[in-house]
PDB file of C-alpha atoms in Angstrom:
ATOM      1  CA  MET A   1      54.913 165.146-115.421  1.00  0.00           C
ATOM      2  CA  ILE A   2      53.325 163.945-112.237  1.00  0.00           C
ATOM      3  CA  ILE A   3      56.032 165.466-109.998  1.00  0.00           C
ATOM      4  CA  ASP A   4      55.371 168.925-111.481  1.00  0.00           C
ATOM      5  CA  GLN A   5      51.668 168.612-110.654  1.00  0.00           C
ATOM      6  CA  LEU A   6      52.494 167.423-107.131  1.00  0.00           C
ATOM      7  CA  ILE A   7      54.801 170.413-106.628  1.00  0.00           C
ATOM      8  CA  ASN A   8      52.140 172.839-107.865  1.00  0.00           C
ATOM      9  CA  ASP A   9      49.535 171.202-105.615  1.00  0.00           C
ATOM     10  CA  CYS A  10      51.925 171.377-102.685  1.00  0.00           C
ATOM     11  CA  LYS A  11      52.564 175.074-103.341  1.00  0.00           C
ATOM     12  CA  LYS A  12      48.782 175.555-103.033  1.00  0.00           C
ATOM     13  CA  GLY A  13      48.854 173.974 -99.576  1.00  0.00           C
ATOM     14  CA  ASN A  14      47.931 170.397-100.452  1.00  0.00           C
ATOM     15  CA  THR A  15      49.698 168.315 -97.789  1.00  0.00           C
ATOM     16  CA  LYS A  16      48.665 165.043 -99.473  1.00  0.00           C
ATOM     17  CA  ALA A  17      50.695 166.116-102.511  1.00  0.00           C
ATOM     18  CA  PHE A  18      53.739 166.614-100.292  1.00  0.00           C
ATOM     19  CA  GLU A  19      53.159 163.172 -98.797  1.00  0.00           C
ATOM     20  CA  GLN A  20      53.419 161.734-102.298  1.00  0.00           C
ATOM     21  CA  ILE A  21      56.587 163.744-102.954  1.00  0.00           C
ATOM     22  CA  TYR A  22      57.992 162.298 -99.738  1.00  0.00           C
ATOM     23  CA  ARG A  23      57.169 158.757-100.842  1.00  0.00           C
ATOM     24  CA  LEU A  24      58.743 159.335-104.260  1.00  0.00           C
ATOM     25  CA  LEU A  25      61.947 161.010-103.088  1.00  0.00           C
ATOM     26  CA  SER A  26      62.634 159.745 -99.567  1.00  0.00           C
ATOM     27  CA  PRO A  27      64.738 156.727-100.649  1.00  0.00           C
ATOM     28  CA  LYS A  28      67.034 158.939-102.762  1.00  0.00           C
ATOM     29  CA  ILE A  29      67.202 161.711-100.173  1.00  0.00           C
ATOM     30  CA  PHE A  30      67.899 159.140 -97.455  1.00  0.00           C
ATOM     31  CA  ALA A  31      70.861 157.853 -99.491  1.00  0.00           C
ATOM     32  CA  VAL A  32      72.208 161.427 -99.508  1.00  0.00           C
ATOM     33  CA  CYS A  33      71.629 161.709 -95.755  1.00  0.00           C
ATOM     34  CA  LEU A  34      73.511 158.442 -95.170  1.00  0.00           C
ATOM     35  CA  LYS A  35      76.531 159.783 -97.061  1.00  0.00           C
ATOM     36  CA  TYR A  36      76.735 162.930 -94.983  1.00  0.00           C
ATOM     37  CA  SER A  37      75.768 161.562 -91.572  1.00  0.00           C
ATOM     38  CA  ARG A  38      77.799 159.848 -88.865  1.00  0.00           C
ATOM     39  CA  SER A  39      75.302 157.021 -88.412  1.00  0.00           C
ATOM     40  CA  TYR A  40      72.080 155.490 -89.666  1.00  0.00           C
ATOM     41  CA  GLU A  41      70.139 157.156 -86.845  1.00  0.00           C
ATOM     42  CA  GLU A  42      71.588 160.577 -87.627  1.00  0.00           C
ATOM     43  CA  ALA A  43      70.714 160.033 -91.300  1.00  0.00           C
ATOM     44  CA  GLN A  44      67.097 159.328 -90.297  1.00  0.00           C
ATOM     45  CA  ASP A  45      67.014 162.570 -88.297  1.00  0.00           C
ATOM     46  CA  ASN A  46      68.526 164.482 -91.216  1.00  0.00           C
ATOM     47  CA  LEU A  47      65.939 162.979 -93.564  1.00  0.00           C
ATOM     48  CA  GLN A  48      63.066 164.171 -91.380  1.00  0.00           C
ATOM     49  CA  GLU A  49      64.562 167.632 -90.861  1.00  0.00           C
ATOM     50  CA  GLY A  50      65.392 167.851 -94.557  1.00  0.00           C
ATOM     51  CA  PHE A  51      61.815 167.147 -95.626  1.00  0.00           C
ATOM     52  CA  ILE A  52      60.498 169.708 -93.163  1.00  0.00           C
ATOM     53  CA  ILE A  53      62.804 172.271 -94.788  1.00  0.00           C
ATOM     54  CA  LEU A  54      61.760 171.131 -98.273  1.00  0.00           C
ATOM     55  CA  TYR A  55      58.120 171.618 -97.306  1.00  0.00           C
ATOM     56  CA  GLU A  56      58.860 175.088 -95.966  1.00  0.00           C
ATOM     57  CA  LYS A  57      60.909 176.075 -99.033  1.00  0.00           C
ATOM     58  CA  ILE A  58      58.948 174.425-101.823  1.00  0.00           C
ATOM     59  CA  ASN A  59      57.744 177.825-103.037  1.00  0.00           C
ATOM     60  CA  GLN A  60      61.390 178.653-103.801  1.00  0.00           C
ATOM     61  CA  PHE A  61      61.519 175.922-106.443  1.00  0.00           C
ATOM     62  CA  HIS A  62      60.876 177.558-109.830  1.00  0.00           C
ATOM     63  CA  PHE A  63      61.133 174.511-112.127  1.00  0.00           C
ATOM     64  CA  LYS A  64      64.683 175.372-113.209  1.00  0.00           C
ATOM     65  CA  GLY A  65      66.434 172.020-113.280  1.00  0.00           C
ATOM     66  CA  SER A  66      65.103 168.888-111.636  1.00  0.00           C
ATOM     67  CA  PHE A  67      63.182 168.978-108.401  1.00  0.00           C
ATOM     68  CA  GLU A  68      65.165 165.983-107.162  1.00  0.00           C
ATOM     69  CA  GLY A  69      68.466 167.819-107.700  1.00  0.00           C
ATOM     70  CA  TRP A  70      67.119 170.916-105.978  1.00  0.00           C
ATOM     71  CA  ALA A  71      65.834 168.827-103.054  1.00  0.00           C
ATOM     72  CA  LYS A  72      69.189 167.061-102.642  1.00  0.00           C
ATOM     73  CA  ARG A  73      71.006 170.405-102.643  1.00  0.00           C
ATOM     74  CA  VAL A  74      68.654 171.821 -99.980  1.00  0.00           C
ATOM     75  CA  VAL A  75      69.167 168.773 -97.746  1.00  0.00           C
ATOM     76  CA  ILE A  76      72.959 168.746 -98.236  1.00  0.00           C
ATOM     77  CA  ASN A  77      73.123 172.467 -97.399  1.00  0.00           C
ATOM     78  CA  HIS A  78      71.085 171.863 -94.246  1.00  0.00           C
ATOM     79  CA  ILE A  79      73.406 169.073 -93.106  1.00  0.00           C
ATOM     80  CA  LEU A  80      76.524 171.121 -93.894  1.00  0.00           C
ATOM     81  CA  GLN A  81      75.115 174.088 -91.970  1.00  0.00           C
ATOM     82  CA  GLN A  82      74.746 171.860 -88.912  1.00  0.00           C
ATOM     83  CA  TYR A  83      78.429 170.929 -89.169  1.00  0.00           C
ATOM     84  CA  ARG A  84      79.486 174.545 -89.692  1.00  0.00           C
ATOM     85  CA  ASN A  85      77.559 175.486 -86.545  1.00  0.00           C
ATOM     86  CA  GLN A  86      79.497 172.815 -84.637  1.00  0.00           C
ATOM     87  CA  GLY A  87      82.802 174.364 -85.735  1.00  0.00           C
ATOM     88  CA  ILE A  88      84.317 171.161 -87.102  1.00  0.00           C
ATOM     89  CA  PHE A  89      86.138 172.865 -89.955  1.00  0.00           C
ATOM     90  CA  GLU A  90      89.126 174.189 -88.089  1.00  0.00           C
ATOM     91  CA  ILE A  91      92.154 174.684 -90.291  1.00  0.00           C
ATOM     92  CA  ILE A  92      94.578 171.797 -90.211  1.00  0.00           C
ATOM     93  CA  SER A  93      98.040 172.041 -91.651  1.00  0.00           C
ATOM     94  CA  GLU A  94      98.820 168.779 -93.377  1.00  0.00           C
ATOM     95  CA  ASN A  95     101.004 168.172 -96.369  1.00  0.00           C
ATOM     96  CA  LEU A  96      99.442 165.124 -97.919  1.00  0.00           C
ATOM     97  CA  PRO A  97      99.398 164.294-101.609  1.00  0.00           C
ATOM     98  CA  ASP A  98      96.067 164.776-103.386  1.00  0.00           C
ATOM     99  CA  ASP A  99      96.552 161.819-105.693  1.00  0.00           C
ATOM    100  CA  SER A 100      95.902 158.841-103.426  1.00  0.00           C
ATOM    101  CA  GLU A 101      93.932 156.331-105.412  1.00  0.00           C
ATOM    102  CA  ILE A 102      91.893 153.678-103.688  1.00  0.00           C
ATOM    103  CA  GLU A 103      91.602 150.388-105.505  1.00  0.00           C
ATOM    104  CA  VAL A 104      88.660 148.337-104.319  1.00  0.00           C
ATOM    105  CA  ASP A 105      88.230 144.654-105.060  1.00  0.00           C
ATOM    106  CA  GLU A 106      84.441 144.479-105.132  1.00  0.00           C
ATOM    107  CA  GLU A 107      84.470 140.761-104.338  1.00  0.00           C
ATOM    108  CA  GLN A 108      86.368 141.298-101.072  1.00  0.00           C
ATOM    109  CA  VAL A 109      84.942 144.653 -99.916  1.00  0.00           C
ATOM    110  CA  SER A 110      81.182 144.982 -99.508  1.00  0.00           C
ATOM    111  CA  LEU A 111      79.162 148.139-100.043  1.00  0.00           C
ATOM    112  CA  ASP A 112      78.072 147.935 -96.409  1.00  0.00           C
ATOM    113  CA  PHE A 113      81.713 147.928 -95.295  1.00  0.00           C
ATOM    114  CA  LEU A 114      82.515 150.917 -97.522  1.00  0.00           C
ATOM    115  CA  THR A 115      79.510 152.830 -96.188  1.00  0.00           C
ATOM    116  CA  LYS A 116      80.541 152.008 -92.629  1.00  0.00           C
ATOM    117  CA  ILE A 117      84.148 153.161 -92.993  1.00  0.00           C
ATOM    118  CA  ILE A 118      83.103 156.337 -94.802  1.00  0.00           C
ATOM    119  CA  GLN A 119      80.686 157.108 -91.945  1.00  0.00           C
ATOM    120  CA  GLU A 120      83.523 156.522 -89.457  1.00  0.00           C
ATOM    121  CA  LEU A 121      85.688 159.228 -91.027  1.00  0.00           C
ATOM    122  CA  PRO A 122      86.046 162.404 -88.970  1.00  0.00           C
ATOM    123  CA  ASP A 123      83.323 164.841 -90.023  1.00  0.00           C
ATOM    124  CA  ARG A 124      85.516 167.264 -91.976  1.00  0.00           C
ATOM    125  CA  TYR A 125      87.110 164.418 -93.958  1.00  0.00           C
ATOM    126  CA  ARG A 126      83.822 162.590 -94.615  1.00  0.00           C
ATOM    127  CA  LEU A 127      82.070 165.713 -95.853  1.00  0.00           C
ATOM    128  CA  VAL A 128      84.859 166.744 -98.212  1.00  0.00           C
ATOM    129  CA  PHE A 129      85.250 163.160 -99.458  1.00  0.00           C
ATOM    130  CA  ASN A 130      81.537 162.850-100.223  1.00  0.00           C
ATOM    131  CA  LEU A 131      81.266 166.267-101.831  1.00  0.00           C
ATOM    132  CA  TYR A 132      84.325 165.715-104.034  1.00  0.00           C
ATOM    133  CA  VAL A 133      84.281 161.989-104.829  1.00  0.00           C
ATOM    134  CA  MET A 134      80.624 161.056-104.567  1.00  0.00           C
ATOM    135  CA  ASP A 135      78.896 164.255-105.707  1.00  0.00           C
ATOM    136  CA  GLY A 136      81.529 165.729-108.033  1.00  0.00           C
ATOM    137  CA  TYR A 137      81.972 169.174-106.511  1.00  0.00           C
ATOM    138  CA  SER A 138      85.238 171.026-107.162  1.00  0.00           C
ATOM    139  CA  HIS A 139      87.545 172.065-104.326  1.00  0.00           C
ATOM    140  CA  LYS A 140      86.539 175.672-104.990  1.00  0.00           C
ATOM    141  CA  GLU A 141      82.836 174.820-104.593  1.00  0.00           C
ATOM    142  CA  ILE A 142      83.542 172.757-101.470  1.00  0.00           C
ATOM    143  CA  ALA A 143      85.568 175.589 -99.959  1.00  0.00           C
ATOM    144  CA  GLU A 144      82.658 177.970-100.506  1.00  0.00           C
ATOM    145  CA  MET A 145      80.058 175.525 -99.166  1.00  0.00           C
ATOM    146  CA  LEU A 146      82.016 174.670 -96.036  1.00  0.00           C
ATOM    147  CA  GLU A 147      83.515 178.126 -95.567  1.00  0.00           C
ATOM    148  CA  ILE A 148      87.086 176.800 -95.638  1.00  0.00           C
ATOM    149  CA  ASN A 149      89.981 177.498 -97.973  1.00  0.00           C
ATOM    150  CA  ILE A 150      90.757 175.391-101.038  1.00  0.00           C
ATOM    151  CA  GLY A 151      93.965 174.029 -99.504  1.00  0.00           C
ATOM    152  CA  THR A 152      92.031 172.743 -96.500  1.00  0.00           C
ATOM    153  CA  SER A 153      89.573 171.008 -98.822  1.00  0.00           C
ATOM    154  CA  LYS A 154      92.421 169.318-100.703  1.00  0.00           C
ATOM    155  CA  SER A 155      94.160 168.334 -97.480  1.00  0.00           C
ATOM    156  CA  ASN A 156      90.965 166.911 -95.982  1.00  0.00           C
ATOM    157  CA  LEU A 157      90.322 164.886 -99.138  1.00  0.00           C
ATOM    158  CA  ALA A 158      93.851 163.473 -99.136  1.00  0.00           C
ATOM    159  CA  ARG A 159      93.565 162.558 -95.459  1.00  0.00           C
ATOM    160  CA  ALA A 160      90.171 160.893 -96.015  1.00  0.00           C
ATOM    161  CA  LYS A 161      91.557 158.832 -98.884  1.00  0.00           C
ATOM    162  CA  ALA A 162      94.564 157.774 -96.817  1.00  0.00           C
ATOM    163  CA  ILE A 163      92.360 156.662 -93.917  1.00  0.00           C
ATOM    164  CA  LEU A 164      90.001 154.762 -96.224  1.00  0.00           C
ATOM    165  CA  LYS A 165      92.878 153.131 -98.064  1.00  0.00           C
ATOM    166  CA  ASN A 166      94.394 151.915 -94.775  1.00  0.00           C
ATOM    167  CA  LYS A 167      91.051 150.518 -93.568  1.00  0.00           C
ATOM    168  CA  ILE A 168      90.375 148.774 -96.886  1.00  0.00           C
ATOM    169  CA  GLU A 169      93.862 147.274 -96.947  1.00  0.00           C
ATOM    170  CA  ALA A 170      93.530 146.135 -93.328  1.00  0.00           C
ATOM    171  CA  ASN A 171      90.156 144.541 -94.083  1.00  0.00           C
ATOM    172  CA  THR A 172      91.410 142.873 -97.257  1.00  0.00           C
ATOM    173  CA  ASN A 173      94.546 141.553 -95.546  1.00  0.00           C
ATOM    174  CA  ALA A 174      92.532 140.284 -92.590  1.00  0.00           C
ATOM    175  CA  SER A 175      90.186 138.338 -94.845  1.00  0.00           C
ATOM    176  CA  ILE A 176      92.945 136.691 -96.885  1.00  0.00           C
ATOM    177  CA  PRO A 177      94.682 133.804 -95.125  1.00  0.00           C
ATOM    178  CA  LYS A 178      98.398 134.449 -94.847  1.00  0.00           C
ATOM    179  CA  ILE A 179     100.566 131.778 -96.386  1.00  0.00           C
ATOM    180  CA  LYS A 180     103.924 131.241 -94.735  1.00  0.00           C
TER     181      LYS A 180
END
């Protein structure tokens, strides 16, 4: 595969090979950065910082699993470490159900709107929501990654879903003319 050759060339110090890796993966890594960032600008910063870290750590990739998956994990861990350093994961005592389902009418709610309201979530809710819903991590894995307890992960997910549900309902109701 071409990516394997690029990785090997990069490990030998070939910066042009890393440039090609950047071109191949930056759209997918940027999508990850958008999910975990507060804004488009912050996602751009995280993309740049993430690729610097990938360049520095490329020798740690040993061709076990996909390079893309490894790269995403490295970037996600970098972003999460920034949040941990900011101390946003204080324990919150909330008794919210974990079974809130969000029904989205794709004709009335755009992907841009969904991205925007997810980015507007408080950091701790957005990160747990993305890790659990978008990336399929378990609450146990999230708790370990964010250095919180499992109950806090569940509570943050429930709160995120409730906020998103309210914003989607408000948007849907605002766009439908009310008949008296």
